[in-house]
């Protein structure tokens, strides 16, 4: 794979360069957005705008190029996300699989997609009680695992910001808003320390701002605002980037 890194490259500093760009694999984004190691990118939008679908598409495309990817799923089970990713890879309706109405060809195609996904450097973990410190530990373990495979961890996806427990980062008197802001800052520090690109998903409040965070990440990160993109393209509903988001 073009993006794969050999262990021998580490000694020459090539694999740990301070500025490594990760392509999303989506022309509409790559023309205007750069995902770089050492930086945080915020992916925001109201519920139902396809944040997770876009994030998994970006993660899948990166891993297919040999980039190490860690997807931290805080809202759902890793197995369920893996099923959605595999279905997306072969354009299979996951509802047919869960309802038992998938054809023989569709079931075989799904099995092939699962085998491909298992072979990719794409790790998914789930933990609905994940702390900011736990995220840091998970990234450290994923970096080691990638290194042992002759690769480097390039992309970390957090799905999503408001579900990361940051109570150990603030005092008992601090508000929930202050806690989320502390988690946001921790993600920025993580991207710098571990030289990974961090893609953080976040919901928006009624005012179009990152919920409970007072812009802690808006000012520190690249920002993919699906609500703004949809409005600018005049799309009242559907796919804001023309990418068949599921």
Short mmCIF file of N, CA, C and O in Angstrom, two decimals, residues 22 55-56 58-60 62-63 67-73 78 81 120-126 130 134-146 149 152-159 190 194 196-201:
data_model
loop_
_atom_site.label_atom_id
_atom_site.label_comp_id
_atom_site.label_asym_id
_atom_site.label_seq_id
_atom_site.Cartn_x
_atom_site.Cartn_y
_atom_site.Cartn_z
N UNK A 22 -3.16 13.35 5.71
CA UNK A 22 -4.00 12.17 5.48
C UNK A 22 -5.14 12.58 4.56
O UNK A 22 -5.94 13.45 4.89
N UNK A 55 -17.34 9.92 8.96
CA UNK A 55 -16.12 9.56 9.70
C UNK A 55 -15.65 8.15 9.35
O UNK A 55 -14.45 7.92 9.15
N UNK A 56 -16.59 7.21 9.25
CA UNK A 56 -16.19 5.84 8.92
C UNK A 56 -15.70 5.74 7.48
O UNK A 56 -14.81 4.94 7.18
N UNK A 58 -14.07 8.16 5.86
CA UNK A 58 -12.72 8.70 5.91
C UNK A 58 -11.75 7.68 6.50
O UNK A 58 -10.65 7.45 5.99
N UNK A 59 -12.17 7.05 7.60
CA UNK A 59 -11.32 6.06 8.27
C UNK A 59 -11.06 4.85 7.38
O UNK A 59 -9.93 4.35 7.31
N UNK A 60 -12.09 4.38 6.69
CA UNK A 60 -11.92 3.23 5.79
C UNK A 60 -10.97 3.56 4.66
O UNK A 60 -10.06 2.78 4.33
N UNK A 62 -8.62 5.80 4.59
CA UNK A 62 -7.25 5.95 5.11
C UNK A 62 -6.63 4.58 5.35
O UNK A 62 -5.46 4.33 5.00
N UNK A 63 -7.38 3.67 5.97
CA UNK A 63 -6.83 2.35 6.28
C UNK A 63 -6.55 1.55 5.01
O UNK A 63 -5.60 0.76 4.96
N UNK A 67 -2.79 3.41 6.19
CA UNK A 67 -2.66 4.28 7.36
C UNK A 67 -3.28 3.58 8.57
O UNK A 67 -4.40 3.07 8.49
N UNK A 68 -2.59 3.58 9.70
CA UNK A 68 -3.16 3.02 10.91
C UNK A 68 -4.30 3.89 11.43
O UNK A 68 -4.15 5.11 11.54
N UNK A 69 -5.43 3.28 11.73
CA UNK A 69 -6.62 4.02 12.17
C UNK A 69 -7.16 3.41 13.46
O UNK A 69 -7.27 2.18 13.59
N UNK A 70 -7.49 4.27 14.42
CA UNK A 70 -8.18 3.85 15.64
C UNK A 70 -9.49 4.61 15.72
O UNK A 70 -9.51 5.84 15.71
N UNK A 71 -10.59 3.87 15.76
CA UNK A 71 -11.92 4.46 15.86
C UNK A 71 -12.47 4.16 17.25
O UNK A 71 -12.71 2.99 17.58
N UNK A 72 -12.67 5.19 18.05
CA UNK A 72 -13.19 5.03 19.41
C UNK A 72 -14.68 5.34 19.39
O UNK A 72 -15.10 6.49 19.25
N UNK A 73 -15.48 4.30 19.52
CA UNK A 73 -16.93 4.39 19.42
C UNK A 73 -17.50 4.43 20.83
O UNK A 73 -17.40 3.46 21.59
N UNK A 78 -18.82 -1.83 19.04
CA UNK A 78 -17.84 -1.92 17.97
C UNK A 78 -18.31 -2.88 16.88
O UNK A 78 -18.10 -2.64 15.68
N UNK A 81 -20.74 -1.14 14.56
CA UNK A 81 -20.06 -0.21 13.65
C UNK A 81 -19.31 -0.97 12.57
O UNK A 81 -19.34 -0.59 11.39
N UNK A 120 -7.43 -4.92 7.36
CA UNK A 120 -7.00 -3.52 7.31
C UNK A 120 -6.48 -3.06 8.67
O UNK A 120 -6.89 -3.58 9.71
N UNK A 121 -5.61 -2.05 8.69
CA UNK A 121 -5.14 -1.48 9.96
C UNK A 121 -6.18 -0.52 10.54
O UNK A 121 -5.93 0.67 10.72
N UNK A 122 -7.36 -1.05 10.76
CA UNK A 122 -8.53 -0.27 11.18
C UNK A 122 -9.06 -0.93 12.46
O UNK A 122 -9.74 -1.95 12.42
N UNK A 123 -8.73 -0.35 13.61
CA UNK A 123 -9.16 -0.91 14.89
C UNK A 123 -10.32 -0.10 15.46
O UNK A 123 -10.28 1.13 15.48
N UNK A 124 -11.34 -0.82 15.92
CA UNK A 124 -12.52 -0.18 16.51
C UNK A 124 -12.65 -0.65 17.95
O UNK A 124 -12.62 -1.86 18.22
N UNK A 125 -12.78 0.29 18.87
CA UNK A 125 -13.04 -0.08 20.26
C UNK A 125 -14.28 0.66 20.73
O UNK A 125 -14.59 1.75 20.25
N UNK A 126 -15.01 0.05 21.65
CA UNK A 126 -16.19 0.70 22.21
C UNK A 126 -16.08 0.74 23.72
O UNK A 126 -15.52 -0.17 24.34
N UNK A 130 -15.76 5.74 28.55
CA UNK A 130 -14.38 6.11 28.26
C UNK A 130 -14.06 7.50 28.82
O UNK A 130 -14.80 8.45 28.60
N UNK A 134 -8.50 7.52 29.47
CA UNK A 134 -8.67 6.24 28.79
C UNK A 134 -8.42 6.36 27.30
O UNK A 134 -7.86 5.45 26.68
N UNK A 135 -8.84 7.47 26.70
CA UNK A 135 -8.58 7.70 25.28
C UNK A 135 -7.09 7.75 25.04
O UNK A 135 -6.56 7.13 24.09
N UNK A 136 -6.37 8.45 25.91
CA UNK A 136 -4.92 8.56 25.78
C UNK A 136 -4.26 7.18 25.85
O UNK A 136 -3.36 6.86 25.06
N UNK A 137 -4.72 6.34 26.79
CA UNK A 137 -4.17 4.99 26.91
C UNK A 137 -4.48 4.14 25.70
O UNK A 137 -3.63 3.36 25.24
N UNK A 138 -5.70 4.28 25.17
CA UNK A 138 -6.09 3.50 23.99
C UNK A 138 -5.23 3.89 22.78
O UNK A 138 -4.84 3.02 21.99
N UNK A 139 -4.94 5.16 22.65
CA UNK A 139 -4.10 5.62 21.54
C UNK A 139 -2.68 5.08 21.69
O UNK A 139 -2.07 4.62 20.71
N UNK A 140 -2.16 5.09 22.91
CA UNK A 140 -0.81 4.57 23.14
C UNK A 140 -0.73 3.08 22.76
O UNK A 140 0.23 2.64 22.13
N UNK A 141 -1.76 2.31 23.14
CA UNK A 141 -1.76 0.88 22.80
C UNK A 141 -1.90 0.66 21.30
O UNK A 141 -1.27 -0.23 20.73
N UNK A 142 -2.72 1.49 20.65
CA UNK A 142 -2.91 1.36 19.21
C UNK A 142 -1.63 1.73 18.46
O UNK A 142 -1.30 1.12 17.44
N UNK A 143 -0.89 2.71 18.97
CA UNK A 143 0.38 3.08 18.34
C UNK A 143 1.36 1.91 18.40
O UNK A 143 2.05 1.61 17.42
N UNK A 144 1.41 1.26 19.55
CA UNK A 144 2.31 0.12 19.71
C UNK A 144 1.91 -1.02 18.79
O UNK A 144 2.75 -1.64 18.13
N UNK A 145 0.59 -1.30 18.73
CA UNK A 145 0.10 -2.38 17.87
C UNK A 145 0.41 -2.11 16.40
O UNK A 145 0.81 -3.00 15.66
N UNK A 146 0.23 -0.85 15.99
CA UNK A 146 0.53 -0.50 14.60
C UNK A 146 2.02 -0.64 14.32
O UNK A 146 2.42 -1.16 13.28
N UNK A 149 3.09 -4.02 13.59
CA UNK A 149 2.66 -4.49 12.27
C UNK A 149 3.46 -3.82 11.15
O UNK A 149 3.20 -4.04 9.98
N UNK A 152 2.24 2.81 11.16
CA UNK A 152 2.15 3.86 12.17
C UNK A 152 0.70 4.32 12.29
O UNK A 152 -0.01 4.41 11.29
N UNK A 153 0.29 4.57 13.50
CA UNK A 153 -1.05 5.10 13.73
C UNK A 153 -1.08 6.53 13.22
O UNK A 153 -0.29 7.37 13.65
N UNK A 154 -2.00 6.80 12.30
CA UNK A 154 -2.08 8.14 11.71
C UNK A 154 -3.35 8.89 12.09
O UNK A 154 -3.35 10.10 12.22
N UNK A 155 -4.46 8.14 12.22
CA UNK A 155 -5.75 8.79 12.42
C UNK A 155 -6.48 8.18 13.61
O UNK A 155 -6.59 6.97 13.74
N UNK A 156 -6.99 9.06 14.49
CA UNK A 156 -7.81 8.66 15.63
C UNK A 156 -9.16 9.35 15.50
O UNK A 156 -9.22 10.58 15.33
N UNK A 157 -10.24 8.58 15.54
CA UNK A 157 -11.59 9.13 15.46
C UNK A 157 -12.26 8.99 16.82
O UNK A 157 -12.26 7.89 17.40
N UNK A 158 -12.82 10.08 17.33
CA UNK A 158 -13.55 10.07 18.59
C UNK A 158 -15.03 10.29 18.28
O UNK A 158 -15.42 11.37 17.82
N UNK A 159 -15.86 9.33 18.54
CA UNK A 159 -17.28 9.39 18.21
C UNK A 159 -18.13 9.16 19.47
O UNK A 159 -18.47 8.02 19.78
N UNK A 190 -3.35 15.56 22.91
CA UNK A 190 -3.09 14.20 22.45
C UNK A 190 -2.58 14.21 21.01
O UNK A 190 -1.64 13.49 20.67
N UNK A 194 1.14 12.67 20.41
CA UNK A 194 1.27 11.39 19.71
C UNK A 194 1.41 11.55 18.20
O UNK A 194 1.51 10.54 17.49
N UNK A 196 -0.66 12.35 15.85
CA UNK A 196 -1.74 11.72 15.10
C UNK A 196 -2.74 12.80 14.70
O UNK A 196 -2.84 13.85 15.33
N UNK A 197 -3.47 12.52 13.63
CA UNK A 197 -4.60 13.37 13.28
C UNK A 197 -5.80 12.88 14.08
O UNK A 197 -6.09 11.69 14.09
N UNK A 198 -6.47 13.79 14.76
CA UNK A 198 -7.64 13.42 15.57
C UNK A 198 -8.88 14.02 14.94
O UNK A 198 -8.97 15.24 14.76
N UNK A 199 -9.81 13.16 14.59
CA UNK A 199 -11.10 13.58 14.04
C UNK A 199 -12.14 13.42 15.14
O UNK A 199 -12.44 12.30 15.55
N UNK A 200 -12.65 14.54 15.62
CA UNK A 200 -13.58 14.54 16.75
C UNK A 200 -14.98 14.87 16.25
O UNK A 200 -15.21 15.93 15.67
N UNK A 201 -15.91 13.96 16.48
CA UNK A 201 -17.31 14.21 16.12
C UNK A 201 -18.00 14.93 17.26
O UNK A 201 -17.72 14.68 18.44
#
